[in-house]
Short mmCIF file of C-alpha atoms in Angstrom, two decimals:
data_model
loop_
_atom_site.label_atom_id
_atom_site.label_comp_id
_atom_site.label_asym_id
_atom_site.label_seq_id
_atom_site.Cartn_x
_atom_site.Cartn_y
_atom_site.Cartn_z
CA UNK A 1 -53.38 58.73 61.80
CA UNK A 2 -56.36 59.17 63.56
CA UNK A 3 -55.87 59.83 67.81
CA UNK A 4 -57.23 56.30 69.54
CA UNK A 5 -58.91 56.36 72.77
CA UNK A 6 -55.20 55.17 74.75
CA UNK A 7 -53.25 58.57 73.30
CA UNK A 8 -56.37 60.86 73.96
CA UNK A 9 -56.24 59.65 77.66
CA UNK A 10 -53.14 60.14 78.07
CA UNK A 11 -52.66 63.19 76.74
CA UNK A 12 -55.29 64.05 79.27
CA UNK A 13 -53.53 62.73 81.60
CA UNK A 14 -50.28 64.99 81.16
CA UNK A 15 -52.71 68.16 80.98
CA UNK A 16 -53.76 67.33 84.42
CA UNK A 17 -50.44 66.38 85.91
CA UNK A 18 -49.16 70.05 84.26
CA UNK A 19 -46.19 68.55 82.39
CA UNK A 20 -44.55 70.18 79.72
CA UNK A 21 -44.95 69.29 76.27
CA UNK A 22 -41.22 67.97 76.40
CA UNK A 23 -39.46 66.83 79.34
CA UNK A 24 -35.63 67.33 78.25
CA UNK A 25 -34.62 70.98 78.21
CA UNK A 26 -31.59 70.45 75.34
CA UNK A 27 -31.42 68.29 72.78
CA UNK A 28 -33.51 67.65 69.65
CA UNK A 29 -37.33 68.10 70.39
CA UNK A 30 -37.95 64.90 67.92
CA UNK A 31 -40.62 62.64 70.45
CA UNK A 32 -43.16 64.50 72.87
CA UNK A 33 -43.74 63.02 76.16
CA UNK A 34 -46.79 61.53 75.18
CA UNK A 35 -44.51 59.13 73.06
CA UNK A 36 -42.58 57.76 75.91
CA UNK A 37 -45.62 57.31 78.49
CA UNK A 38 -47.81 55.66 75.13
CA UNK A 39 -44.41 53.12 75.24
CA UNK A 40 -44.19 52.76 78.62
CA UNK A 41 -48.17 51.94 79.74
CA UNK A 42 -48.19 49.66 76.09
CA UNK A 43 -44.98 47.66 77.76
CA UNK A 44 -46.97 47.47 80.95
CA UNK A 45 -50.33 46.07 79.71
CA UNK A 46 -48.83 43.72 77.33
CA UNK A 47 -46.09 42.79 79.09
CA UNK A 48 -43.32 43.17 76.60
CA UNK A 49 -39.85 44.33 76.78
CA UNK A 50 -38.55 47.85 76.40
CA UNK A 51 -36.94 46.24 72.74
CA UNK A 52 -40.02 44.41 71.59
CA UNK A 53 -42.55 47.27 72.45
CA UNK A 54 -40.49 49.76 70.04
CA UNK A 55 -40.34 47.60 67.01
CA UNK A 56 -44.12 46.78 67.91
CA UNK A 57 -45.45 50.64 67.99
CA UNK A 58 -43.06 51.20 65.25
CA UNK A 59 -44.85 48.18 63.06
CA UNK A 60 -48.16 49.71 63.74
CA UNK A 61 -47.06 53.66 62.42
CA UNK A 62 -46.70 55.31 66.03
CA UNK A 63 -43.59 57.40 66.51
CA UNK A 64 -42.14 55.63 69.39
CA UNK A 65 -38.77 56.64 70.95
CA UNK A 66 -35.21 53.81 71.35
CA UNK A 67 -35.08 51.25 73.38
CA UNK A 68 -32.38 52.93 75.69
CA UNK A 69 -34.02 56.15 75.45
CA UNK A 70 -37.14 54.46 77.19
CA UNK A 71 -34.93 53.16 79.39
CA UNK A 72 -33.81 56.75 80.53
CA UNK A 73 -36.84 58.36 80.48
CA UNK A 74 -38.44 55.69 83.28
CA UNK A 75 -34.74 56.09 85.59
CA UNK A 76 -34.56 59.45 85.26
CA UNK A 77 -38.05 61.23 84.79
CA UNK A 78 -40.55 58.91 86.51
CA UNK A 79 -41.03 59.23 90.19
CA UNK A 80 -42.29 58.07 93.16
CA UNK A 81 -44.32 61.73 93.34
CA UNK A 82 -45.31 61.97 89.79
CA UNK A 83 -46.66 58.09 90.00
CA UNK A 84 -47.81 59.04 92.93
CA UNK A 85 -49.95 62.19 91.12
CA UNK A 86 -51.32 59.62 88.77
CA UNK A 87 -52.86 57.17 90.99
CA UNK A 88 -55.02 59.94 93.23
CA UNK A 89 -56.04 61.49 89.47
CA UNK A 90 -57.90 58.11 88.60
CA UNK A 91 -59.69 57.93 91.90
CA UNK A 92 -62.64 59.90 93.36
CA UNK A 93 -61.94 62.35 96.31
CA UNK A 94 -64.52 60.65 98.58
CA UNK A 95 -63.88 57.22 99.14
CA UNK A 96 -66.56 55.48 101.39
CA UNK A 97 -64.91 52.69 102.31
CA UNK A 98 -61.04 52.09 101.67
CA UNK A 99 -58.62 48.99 102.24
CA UNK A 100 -54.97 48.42 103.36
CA UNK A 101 -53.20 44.81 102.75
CA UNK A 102 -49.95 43.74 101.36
CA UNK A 103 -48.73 41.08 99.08
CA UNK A 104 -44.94 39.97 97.65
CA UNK A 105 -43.69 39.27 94.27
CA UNK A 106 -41.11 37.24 93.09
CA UNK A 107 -37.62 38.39 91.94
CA UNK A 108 -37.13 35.57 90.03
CA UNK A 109 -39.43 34.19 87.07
CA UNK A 110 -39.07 30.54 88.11
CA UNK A 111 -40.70 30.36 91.33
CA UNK A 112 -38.95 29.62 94.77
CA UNK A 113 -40.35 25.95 95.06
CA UNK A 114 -38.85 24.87 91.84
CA UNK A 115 -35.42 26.47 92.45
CA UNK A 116 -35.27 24.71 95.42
CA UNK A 117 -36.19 21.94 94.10
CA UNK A 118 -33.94 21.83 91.69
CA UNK A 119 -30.70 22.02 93.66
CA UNK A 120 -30.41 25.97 93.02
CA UNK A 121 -30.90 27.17 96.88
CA UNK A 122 -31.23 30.83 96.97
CA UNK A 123 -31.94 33.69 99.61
CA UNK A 124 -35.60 34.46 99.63
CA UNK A 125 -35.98 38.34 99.10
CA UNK A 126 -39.12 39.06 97.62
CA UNK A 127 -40.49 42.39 96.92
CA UNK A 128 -43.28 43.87 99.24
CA UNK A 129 -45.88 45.02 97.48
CA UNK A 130 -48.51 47.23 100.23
CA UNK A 131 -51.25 48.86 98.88
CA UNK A 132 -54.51 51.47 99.53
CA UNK A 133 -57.24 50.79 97.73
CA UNK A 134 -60.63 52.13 97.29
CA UNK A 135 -63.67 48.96 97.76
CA UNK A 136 -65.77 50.57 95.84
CA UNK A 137 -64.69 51.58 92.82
CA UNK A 138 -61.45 48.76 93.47
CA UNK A 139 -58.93 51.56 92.33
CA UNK A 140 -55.36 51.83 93.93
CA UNK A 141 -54.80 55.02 96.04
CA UNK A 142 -51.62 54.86 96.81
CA UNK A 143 -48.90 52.19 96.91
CA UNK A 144 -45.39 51.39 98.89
CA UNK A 145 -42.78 48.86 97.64
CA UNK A 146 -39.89 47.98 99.06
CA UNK A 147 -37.05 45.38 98.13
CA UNK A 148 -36.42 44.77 101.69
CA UNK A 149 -38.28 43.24 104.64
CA UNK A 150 -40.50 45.31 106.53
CA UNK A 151 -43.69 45.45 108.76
CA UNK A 152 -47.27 46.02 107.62
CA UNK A 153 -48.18 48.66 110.30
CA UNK A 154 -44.83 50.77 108.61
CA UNK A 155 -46.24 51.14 105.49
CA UNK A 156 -49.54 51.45 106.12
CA UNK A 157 -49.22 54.44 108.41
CA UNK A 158 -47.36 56.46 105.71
CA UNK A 159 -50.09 56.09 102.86
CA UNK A 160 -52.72 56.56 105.17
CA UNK A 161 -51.00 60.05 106.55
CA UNK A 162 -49.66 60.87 102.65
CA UNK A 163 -53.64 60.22 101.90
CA UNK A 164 -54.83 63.88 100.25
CA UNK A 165 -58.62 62.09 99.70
CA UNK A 166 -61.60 61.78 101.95
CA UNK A 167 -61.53 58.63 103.74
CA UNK A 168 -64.64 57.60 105.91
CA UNK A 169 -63.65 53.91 106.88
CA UNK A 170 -60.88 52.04 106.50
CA UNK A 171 -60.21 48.30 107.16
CA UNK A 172 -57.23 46.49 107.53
CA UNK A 173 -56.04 42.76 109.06
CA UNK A 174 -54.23 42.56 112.31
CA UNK A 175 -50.92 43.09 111.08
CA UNK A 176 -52.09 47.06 110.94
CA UNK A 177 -53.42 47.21 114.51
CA UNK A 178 -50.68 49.65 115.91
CA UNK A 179 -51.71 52.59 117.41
CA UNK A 180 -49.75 54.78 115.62
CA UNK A 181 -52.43 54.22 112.71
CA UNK A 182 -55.05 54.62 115.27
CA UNK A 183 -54.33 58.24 116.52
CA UNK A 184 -53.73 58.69 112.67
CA UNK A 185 -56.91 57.74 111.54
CA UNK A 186 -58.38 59.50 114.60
CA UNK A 187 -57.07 62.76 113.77
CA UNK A 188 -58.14 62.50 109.84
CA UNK A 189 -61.27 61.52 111.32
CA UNK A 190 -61.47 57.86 110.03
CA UNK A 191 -63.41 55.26 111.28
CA UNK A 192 -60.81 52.07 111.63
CA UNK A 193 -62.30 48.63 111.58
CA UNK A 194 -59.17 46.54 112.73
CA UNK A 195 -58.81 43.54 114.61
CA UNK A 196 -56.97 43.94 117.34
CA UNK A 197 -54.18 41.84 118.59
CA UNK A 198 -54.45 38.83 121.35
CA UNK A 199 -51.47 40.11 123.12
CA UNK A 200 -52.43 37.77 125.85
CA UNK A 201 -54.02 38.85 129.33
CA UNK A 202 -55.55 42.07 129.43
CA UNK A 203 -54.60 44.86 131.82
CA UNK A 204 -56.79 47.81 132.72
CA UNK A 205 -55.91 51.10 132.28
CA UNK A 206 -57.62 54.83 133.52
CA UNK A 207 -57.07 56.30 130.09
CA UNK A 208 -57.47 53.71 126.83
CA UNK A 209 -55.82 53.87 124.18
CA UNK A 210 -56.97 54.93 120.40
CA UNK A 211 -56.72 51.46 119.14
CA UNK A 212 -58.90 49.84 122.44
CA UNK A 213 -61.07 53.07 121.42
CA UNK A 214 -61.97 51.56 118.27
CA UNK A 215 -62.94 48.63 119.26
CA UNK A 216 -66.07 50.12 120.64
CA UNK A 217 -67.34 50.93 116.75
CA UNK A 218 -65.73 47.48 115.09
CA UNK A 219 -67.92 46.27 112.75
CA UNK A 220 -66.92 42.70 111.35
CA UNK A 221 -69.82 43.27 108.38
CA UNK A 222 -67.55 46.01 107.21
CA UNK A 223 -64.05 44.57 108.09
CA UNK A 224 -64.96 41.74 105.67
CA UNK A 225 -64.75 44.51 102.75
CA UNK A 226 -60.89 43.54 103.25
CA UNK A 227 -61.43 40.57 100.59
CA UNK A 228 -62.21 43.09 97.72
CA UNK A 229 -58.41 44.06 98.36
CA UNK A 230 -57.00 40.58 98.11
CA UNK A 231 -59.06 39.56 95.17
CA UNK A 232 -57.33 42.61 93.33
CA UNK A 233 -54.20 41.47 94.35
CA UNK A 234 -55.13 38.31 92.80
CA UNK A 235 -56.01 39.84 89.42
CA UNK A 236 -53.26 41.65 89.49
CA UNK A 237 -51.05 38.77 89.54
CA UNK A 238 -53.19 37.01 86.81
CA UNK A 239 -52.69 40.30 84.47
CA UNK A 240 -49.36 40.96 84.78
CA UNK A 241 -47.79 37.96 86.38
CA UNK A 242 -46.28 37.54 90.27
CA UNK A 243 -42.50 38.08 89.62
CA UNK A 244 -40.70 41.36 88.29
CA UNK A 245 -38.42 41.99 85.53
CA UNK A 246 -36.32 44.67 87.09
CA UNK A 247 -33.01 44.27 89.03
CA UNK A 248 -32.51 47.91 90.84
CA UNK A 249 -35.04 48.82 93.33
CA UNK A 250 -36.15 52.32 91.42
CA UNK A 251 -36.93 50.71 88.38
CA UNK A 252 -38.77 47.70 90.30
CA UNK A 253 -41.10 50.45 91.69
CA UNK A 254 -41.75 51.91 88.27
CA UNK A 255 -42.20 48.41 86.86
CA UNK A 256 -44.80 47.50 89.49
CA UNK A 257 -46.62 50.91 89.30
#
């Protein structure tokens, strides 16, 4: 069978991670890892389950591993550094322009209104979906997702310090004005446009801080770039709907990345 554009890039893809041609050490060398990732980003885009999207590569003449042998590969083999790899090998190393937000998802697939409308009261415990994106070319740098409650500022200080790319500006709501991603962005040598809090009266101080430093350079032209991130959100949501399959917080992290 002729190689289709989807296997040829991801065959690239596991050149330029540096992963082996086979990802088990004993065992019978029958599927490549090529096979399982082809499985796994088919599931993804279609939106199928790990059962339907073997009998539906099978159909079509691909080799395509078992369902619980998918199922292992994504536990055991895929993570958080490896998806990580991925995400900064699709974008550019200079990004102009870049944009922090956060959105949840739905553990359930009927949503929270109609369950409680329906009698069926439940703890709400969505998952937090925070994300770095680039405006320009609307690609995901990096990503954070947690199954728990947390705040904004956490999770956006750790992706922009895990950041390996040129950043020039970044722009964020208030949520992420904390200092702490201030003196960050200061020492990377990024220009911040964040709102800054209304903490109430205003005291003066001999020495500012980095966040009442940046207020001298905010530019609310440039903070408005912040919509690019939601409207990706948004198509996100369209493309791939705004609940999760997954039960156990690893694989809901694979599942969303």
């Amino acid at each position: 069978m002729e190689e289709c554009k989807l296997v040829y890039k991801i065959k690239r893809l596991i050149r330029q991670l540096g992963l082996p041609r086979w990802l088990h050490k004993y065992g019978p060398k029958t599927y490549e890892t090529w096979h399982h990732l082809l499985a796994l980003t088919v599931k993804s885009l279609c939106n199928l389950s790990y059962r339907f999207v073997v009998s539906f590569l099978r159909s079509l003449g691909f080799k395509c591993p078992a369902k619980s042998s998918l199922q292992d590969f994504a536990q055991k083999k895929l993570s958080q550094q490896l998806l990580r790899k991925i995400l900064l090998i699709l974008v550019k190393n200079k990004v102009y322009i870049a944009a922090v937000d956060s959105t949840c998802l739905q553990r359930t697939n009927p949503s929270y209104y109609y369950i409680t409308k329906v009698g069926k009261i439940k703890r709400r415990i969505p998952v937090k979906f925070s994300a770095l994106v680039d405006t320009e070319g609307r690609k995901f740098i990096d990503a954070v997702i947690r199954v728990l409650p947390a705040h904004d500022s956490k999770d956006g200080y750790s992706m922009i310090k895990r950041a390996r790319i040129s950043i020039k500006k970044i722009v964020g709501d208030k949520a992420y004005d904390s200092n702490k991603i201030h003196e960050e962005c200061y020492a990377k040598g990024i220009e911040a446009h964040i709102p800054i809090r209304n903490y109430g009266k205003r005291v003066r101080h001999n020495k500012l801080s980095k966040r009442r430093l940046a207020q001298k350079h905010f530019n609310k032209r440039i903070y408005h770039r912040r919509s690019i991130i939601e409207s990706m959100f948004h198509a996100f949501k369209k493309r791939f709907g705004d609940y999760v399959r997954s039960k156990k917080a690893r694989m809901i992290r694979i599942e969303i990345y």
